[in-house]
mmCIF file of C-alpha atoms in Angstrom:
data_model
loop_
_atom_site.group_PDB
_atom_site.id
_atom_site.type_symbol
_atom_site.label_atom_id
_atom_site.label_comp_id
_atom_site.label_asym_id
_atom_site.label_seq_id
_atom_site.Cartn_x
_atom_site.Cartn_y
_atom_site.Cartn_z
ATOM 1 C CA MET Y 833 109.388 105.440 111.875
ATOM 2 C CA THR Y 834 108.647 108.257 114.095
ATOM 3 C CA MET Y 835 110.484 111.522 113.196
ATOM 4 C CA ARG Y 836 111.176 114.678 114.943
ATOM 5 C CA ILE Y 837 110.002 117.625 112.693
ATOM 6 C CA ALA Y 838 110.600 121.483 113.168
ATOM 7 C CA ILE Y 839 108.131 123.616 111.303
ATOM 8 C CA ALA Y 840 109.003 127.314 110.917
ATOM 9 C CA GLY Y 841 105.884 129.433 110.578
ATOM 10 C CA ALA Y 842 102.740 128.714 112.797
ATOM 11 C CA GLY Y 843 100.207 130.320 110.586
ATOM 12 C CA ASN Y 844 97.317 128.326 109.034
ATOM 13 C CA VAL Y 845 99.762 126.335 106.784
ATOM 14 C CA GLY Y 846 102.292 125.414 109.415
ATOM 15 C CA ARG Y 847 99.543 124.464 111.812
ATOM 16 C CA SER Y 848 97.735 122.353 109.453
ATOM 17 C CA ILE Y 849 100.960 120.493 108.420
ATOM 18 C CA ALA Y 850 101.562 120.071 112.240
ATOM 19 C CA GLN Y 851 98.245 118.542 112.893
ATOM 20 C CA GLU Y 852 98.647 116.151 110.072
ATOM 21 C CA LEU Y 853 102.027 114.953 110.983
ATOM 22 C CA ILE Y 854 101.155 114.580 114.739
ATOM 23 C CA GLY Y 855 98.196 112.621 113.658
ATOM 24 C CA ASN Y 856 100.653 110.357 111.823
ATOM 25 C CA GLY Y 857 102.524 109.762 115.127
ATOM 26 C CA HIS Y 858 105.502 112.279 114.561
ATOM 27 C CA SER Y 859 106.856 114.618 117.123
ATOM 28 C CA VAL Y 860 106.487 118.163 115.922
ATOM 29 C CA MET Y 861 108.027 121.534 117.014
ATOM 30 C CA LEU Y 862 106.357 124.739 115.906
ATOM 31 C CA ILE Y 863 108.798 127.773 115.664
ATOM 32 C CA GLU Y 864 106.960 131.179 115.372
ATOM 33 C CA ARG Y 865 108.430 134.796 115.870
ATOM 34 C CA GLN Y 866 105.104 136.584 116.172
ATOM 35 C CA PRO Y 867 103.790 136.437 119.647
ATOM 36 C CA ARG Y 868 100.241 136.877 118.409
ATOM 37 C CA GLN Y 869 100.585 133.732 116.226
ATOM 38 C CA LEU Y 870 101.730 131.630 119.167
ATOM 39 C CA ARG Y 871 98.550 129.754 119.914
ATOM 40 C CA PRO Y 872 99.556 126.372 121.729
ATOM 41 C CA GLU Y 873 95.834 125.683 122.122
ATOM 42 C CA ARG Y 874 95.307 125.288 118.321
ATOM 43 C CA VAL Y 875 97.811 122.333 118.191
ATOM 44 C CA PRO Y 876 98.361 121.253 121.902
ATOM 45 C CA GLU Y 877 100.378 118.213 120.999
ATOM 46 C CA ALA Y 878 103.074 120.301 119.473
ATOM 47 C CA GLU Y 879 106.029 121.773 121.148
ATOM 48 C CA TRP Y 880 105.745 125.550 120.582
ATOM 49 C CA VAL Y 881 108.921 127.787 120.468
ATOM 50 C CA LEU Y 882 108.823 131.674 120.232
ATOM 51 C CA ALA Y 883 111.848 132.482 118.201
ATOM 52 C CA ASP Y 884 113.147 133.819 114.975
ATOM 53 C CA ALA Y 885 113.948 130.828 112.798
ATOM 54 C CA CYS Y 886 116.369 132.938 110.723
ATOM 55 C CA GLU Y 887 118.711 133.317 113.726
ATOM 56 C CA LEU Y 888 121.373 130.731 114.191
ATOM 57 C CA SER Y 889 121.165 130.954 117.938
ATOM 58 C CA SER Y 890 117.404 130.322 118.018
ATOM 59 C CA LEU Y 891 117.870 127.211 115.936
ATOM 60 C CA GLU Y 892 120.647 126.120 118.208
ATOM 61 C CA GLU Y 893 118.440 126.514 121.311
ATOM 62 C CA ALA Y 894 115.566 124.703 119.639
ATOM 63 C CA ASP Y 895 117.972 121.750 118.887
ATOM 64 C CA VAL Y 896 117.203 121.757 115.073
ATOM 65 C CA ALA Y 897 120.259 119.546 114.621
ATOM 66 C CA GLY Y 898 118.170 116.852 116.190
ATOM 67 C CA CYS Y 899 115.477 116.999 113.744
ATOM 68 C CA ASP Y 900 114.835 114.621 110.979
ATOM 69 C CA VAL Y 901 113.084 117.129 108.889
ATOM 70 C CA VAL Y 902 112.674 120.903 108.802
ATOM 71 C CA VAL Y 903 109.746 122.549 107.014
ATOM 72 C CA ALA Y 904 110.007 126.184 106.057
ATOM 73 C CA ALA Y 905 106.269 127.129 105.973
ATOM 74 C CA THR Y 906 106.078 130.841 106.451
ATOM 75 C CA GLY Y 907 104.423 133.351 104.112
ATOM 76 C CA ASP Y 908 107.693 134.946 103.222
ATOM 77 C CA ASP Y 909 109.865 133.309 100.521
ATOM 78 C CA LYS Y 910 113.010 135.099 101.923
ATOM 79 C CA VAL Y 911 112.464 133.727 105.279
ATOM 80 C CA ASN Y 912 111.835 130.123 103.880
ATOM 81 C CA LEU Y 913 115.167 130.325 101.885
ATOM 82 C CA VAL Y 914 117.180 131.456 104.903
ATOM 83 C CA VAL Y 915 115.505 128.893 107.209
ATOM 84 C CA SER Y 916 116.300 126.034 104.593
ATOM 85 C CA LEU Y 917 119.924 127.050 104.010
ATOM 86 C CA LEU Y 918 120.593 127.309 107.838
ATOM 87 C CA ALA Y 919 118.857 123.854 108.277
ATOM 88 C CA LYS Y 920 120.928 122.276 105.742
ATOM 89 C CA THR Y 921 124.230 123.810 106.017
ATOM 90 C CA GLU Y 922 124.618 124.597 109.671
ATOM 91 C CA PHE Y 923 122.628 121.646 111.160
ATOM 92 C CA ALA Y 924 122.844 119.036 108.445
ATOM 93 C CA VAL Y 925 119.207 118.283 108.663
ATOM 94 C CA PRO Y 926 118.566 115.305 106.408
ATOM 95 C CA ARG Y 927 115.387 116.604 104.640
ATOM 96 C CA VAL Y 928 114.260 120.248 104.067
ATOM 97 C CA VAL Y 929 110.862 120.990 102.711
ATOM 98 C CA ALA Y 930 110.023 124.457 101.868
ATOM 99 C CA ARG Y 931 106.948 126.478 100.920
ATOM 100 C CA VAL Y 932 106.896 128.674 97.775
ATOM 101 C CA ASN Y 933 104.555 131.486 98.098
ATOM 102 C CA ARG Y 934 105.231 133.398 94.964
ATOM 103 C CA ALA Y 935 105.477 131.476 91.683
ATOM 104 C CA GLU Y 936 108.221 133.908 90.348
ATOM 105 C CA ASN Y 937 110.481 132.799 93.246
ATOM 106 C CA GLU Y 938 110.213 129.102 92.613
ATOM 107 C CA TRP Y 939 113.425 128.859 90.677
ATOM 108 C CA LEU Y 940 115.297 129.987 93.845
ATOM 109 C CA PHE Y 941 114.266 126.887 95.838
ATOM 110 C CA THR Y 942 116.995 124.533 94.900
ATOM 111 C CA GLU Y 943 119.731 122.374 96.399
ATOM 112 C CA GLN Y 944 122.124 125.596 96.547
ATOM 113 C CA TRP Y 945 119.594 126.885 99.084
ATOM 114 C CA GLY Y 946 119.417 123.732 101.026
ATOM 115 C CA VAL Y 947 115.928 122.762 99.710
ATOM 116 C CA ASP Y 948 115.283 119.097 99.178
ATOM 117 C CA VAL Y 949 111.493 119.525 98.179
ATOM 118 C CA SER Y 950 109.715 122.653 97.221
ATOM 119 C CA VAL Y 951 105.886 123.014 97.274
ATOM 120 C CA SER Y 952 104.299 125.755 95.312
ATOM 121 C CA LYS Y 953 100.563 125.814 96.228
ATOM 122 C CA PRO Y 954 99.489 127.497 92.978
ATOM 123 C CA ARG Y 955 101.332 124.607 91.120
ATOM 124 C CA LEU Y 956 99.851 121.870 93.319
ATOM 125 C CA MET Y 957 96.429 123.216 93.005
ATOM 126 C CA ALA Y 958 96.706 123.445 89.226
ATOM 127 C CA ALA Y 959 97.962 119.947 89.178
ATOM 128 C CA LEU Y 960 95.157 118.761 91.192
ATOM 129 C CA VAL Y 961 92.701 120.567 88.976
ATOM 130 C CA GLU Y 962 94.135 118.832 85.962
ATOM 131 C CA GLU Y 963 94.108 115.469 87.747
ATOM 132 C CA ALA Y 964 90.501 115.836 88.466
ATOM 133 C CA VAL Y 965 89.336 116.372 84.949
ATOM 134 C CA THR Y 966 91.864 114.432 82.800
ATOM 135 C CA VAL Y 967 91.873 110.712 81.999
ATOM 136 C CA GLY Y 968 94.698 109.268 80.253
ATOM 137 C CA ASP Y 969 97.074 112.053 80.664
ATOM 138 C CA LEU Y 970 100.175 112.263 82.900
ATOM 139 C CA VAL Y 971 100.156 115.020 85.540
ATOM 140 C CA ARG Y 972 103.236 115.961 87.452
ATOM 141 C CA LEU Y 973 102.233 116.695 90.952
ATOM 142 C CA MET Y 974 105.598 117.372 92.714
ATOM 143 C CA THR Y 975 109.285 117.410 92.076
ATOM 144 C CA PHE Y 976 111.821 115.880 94.493
ATOM 145 C CA ARG Y 977 115.595 116.241 94.761
ATOM 146 C CA GLN Y 978 116.000 119.248 92.406
ATOM 147 C CA GLY Y 979 114.296 117.534 89.459
ATOM 148 C CA GLU Y 980 115.763 114.139 89.790
ATOM 149 C CA ALA Y 981 112.513 112.478 90.541
ATOM 150 C CA ASN Y 982 108.798 113.360 90.255
ATOM 151 C CA LEU Y 983 105.564 112.270 91.684
ATOM 152 C CA VAL Y 984 103.203 111.866 88.745
ATOM 153 C CA GLU Y 985 99.618 110.739 88.326
ATOM 154 C CA ILE Y 986 97.722 109.136 85.368
ATOM 155 C CA THR Y 987 94.059 107.993 85.346
ATOM 156 C CA LEU Y 988 93.547 104.516 83.892
ATOM 157 C CA PRO Y 989 91.254 104.967 80.930
ATOM 158 C CA ARG Y 990 88.440 102.370 80.057
ATOM 159 C CA HIS Y 991 89.667 99.539 77.812
ATOM 160 C CA ALA Y 992 93.347 100.411 78.447
ATOM 161 C CA PRO Y 993 95.423 97.131 78.035
ATOM 162 C CA TYR Y 994 95.973 96.476 81.685
ATOM 163 C CA GLU Y 995 92.547 97.156 82.827
ATOM 164 C CA GLY Y 996 91.384 94.119 84.990
ATOM 165 C CA LYS Y 997 95.015 92.891 85.087
ATOM 166 C CA PRO Y 998 97.338 92.629 88.023
ATOM 167 C CA VAL Y 999 99.880 95.064 88.863
ATOM 168 C CA ARG Y 1000 102.640 92.622 88.227
ATOM 169 C CA SER Y 1001 101.756 92.384 84.615
ATOM 170 C CA VAL Y 1002 102.517 96.153 83.952
ATOM 171 C CA PRO Y 1003 105.894 96.299 82.383
ATOM 172 C CA LEU Y 1004 107.251 99.621 83.939
ATOM 173 C CA PRO Y 1005 110.567 101.024 82.880
ATOM 174 C CA ARG Y 1006 113.447 101.376 85.096
ATOM 175 C CA ASP Y 1007 113.449 104.241 87.663
ATOM 176 C CA ALA Y 1008 109.712 104.092 88.096
ATOM 177 C CA ALA Y 1009 107.509 102.735 90.781
ATOM 178 C CA LEU Y 1010 103.834 102.527 91.294
ATOM 179 C CA VAL Y 1011 103.297 103.731 94.986
ATOM 180 C CA ALA Y 1012 99.690 104.173 95.420
ATOM 181 C CA ILE Y 1013 96.303 103.737 93.625
ATOM 182 C CA LEU Y 1014 93.445 106.149 94.442
ATOM 183 C CA ARG Y 1015 90.246 104.341 93.852
ATOM 184 C CA GLY Y 1016 87.139 106.292 94.681
ATOM 185 C CA LYS Y 1017 87.660 107.480 98.408
ATOM 186 C CA ARG Y 1018 90.208 104.714 98.974
ATOM 187 C CA VAL Y 1019 93.818 104.768 98.981
ATOM 188 C CA VAL Y 1020 95.218 101.358 97.863
ATOM 189 C CA VAL Y 1021 98.884 100.597 98.499
ATOM 190 C CA PRO Y 1022 99.500 98.213 95.401
ATOM 191 C CA THR Y 1023 100.612 94.653 95.571
ATOM 192 C CA ALA Y 1024 101.675 92.568 92.746
ATOM 193 C CA ASP Y 1025 98.302 90.713 92.754
ATOM 194 C CA ASP Y 1026 95.943 93.823 92.927
ATOM 195 C CA PRO Y 1027 93.934 94.216 89.647
ATOM 196 C CA LEU Y 1028 93.745 97.674 87.935
ATOM 197 C CA GLU Y 1029 90.271 99.204 87.274
ATOM 198 C CA ALA Y 1030 89.173 101.751 84.798
ATOM 199 C CA GLY Y 1031 89.162 105.170 86.587
ATOM 200 C CA ASP Y 1032 92.074 104.181 88.918
ATOM 201 C CA GLU Y 1033 94.304 107.167 89.588
ATOM 202 C CA LEU Y 1034 97.860 105.673 89.498
ATOM 203 C CA ILE Y 1035 100.540 107.472 91.385
ATOM 204 C CA PHE Y 1036 104.135 106.846 90.455
ATOM 205 C CA VAL Y 1037 107.548 108.119 91.581
ATOM 206 C CA CYS Y 1038 109.732 108.239 88.538
ATOM 207 C CA THR Y 1039 112.755 110.139 86.801
ATOM 208 C CA THR Y 1040 111.672 112.703 84.123
ATOM 209 C CA GLU Y 1041 113.231 110.650 81.564
ATOM 210 C CA VAL Y 1042 110.730 107.846 81.778
ATOM 211 C CA GLU Y 1043 107.521 109.832 82.128
ATOM 212 C CA ASP Y 1044 106.667 109.378 78.504
ATOM 213 C CA GLN Y 1045 107.332 105.688 78.809
ATOM 214 C CA ILE Y 1046 104.893 105.174 81.803
ATOM 215 C CA ARG Y 1047 102.292 107.125 79.751
ATOM 216 C CA ALA Y 1048 102.910 104.810 76.642
ATOM 217 C CA VAL Y 1049 102.745 101.636 78.775
ATOM 218 C CA ILE Y 1050 99.523 102.659 80.584
ATOM 219 C CA LEU Y 1051 97.885 103.885 77.390
ATOM 220 C CA GLY Y 1052 99.079 100.957 75.313
ATOM 221 C CA THR Y 1053 101.127 102.675 72.857
ATOM 222 C CA GLU Y 1054 104.441 101.447 74.086
ATOM 223 C CA GLY Y 1055 105.182 99.655 70.796
ATOM 224 C CA ARG Y 1056 105.062 102.954 68.750
ATOM 225 C CA GLU Y 1057 106.602 105.210 71.424
ATOM 226 C CA LEU Y 1058 109.134 103.004 72.840
ATOM 227 C CA GLY Y 1059 110.433 101.590 69.508
ATOM 228 C CA GLY Y 1060 109.167 98.004 70.275
#
């Protein structure tokens, strides 16, 4: 599915997001209010708009209402919150993703401000550091829909009960789905017949309530922890 995506903020972060999305076949519009940041040659495949994304008229002219996703990617949390709120309440954009620059502001990036997904670089970096050094521990990478669902990772230890067994044999709880397996430099989209290997980084989407159950199943402690 090709999406039309508006990105507010054409700094390093905004341009990096744009390049990745364009590489995946999506249509991207970069909105930037600083003329010196307007560098179409950096991402020539994108549509570039010189405008203030905090102004309703600017967003109307850019036809933000026709976008599938708005990404508020500026270096100013106040701007990102205003852009998110306008995108959701005035233009009914289905999905709004906002960058959190300062950790102390993270609590503001909620549904009340129109944010569907918030990304805090320090949190994500910390999670990735943890993920790189821990085996057999569940790491929360990202939260979706104001805490209703999480993206979590657990690395399969050696001699885990489902090592060498197919994905279909893993009794996951309700509200949990294995969405990817990181194996070395490969990203494996799991099928029911794919066997699990020690060292696999298993990526799940799940509700907060079942995180402990996933950990128990993968580590083989479900009998004790799940009361079975």
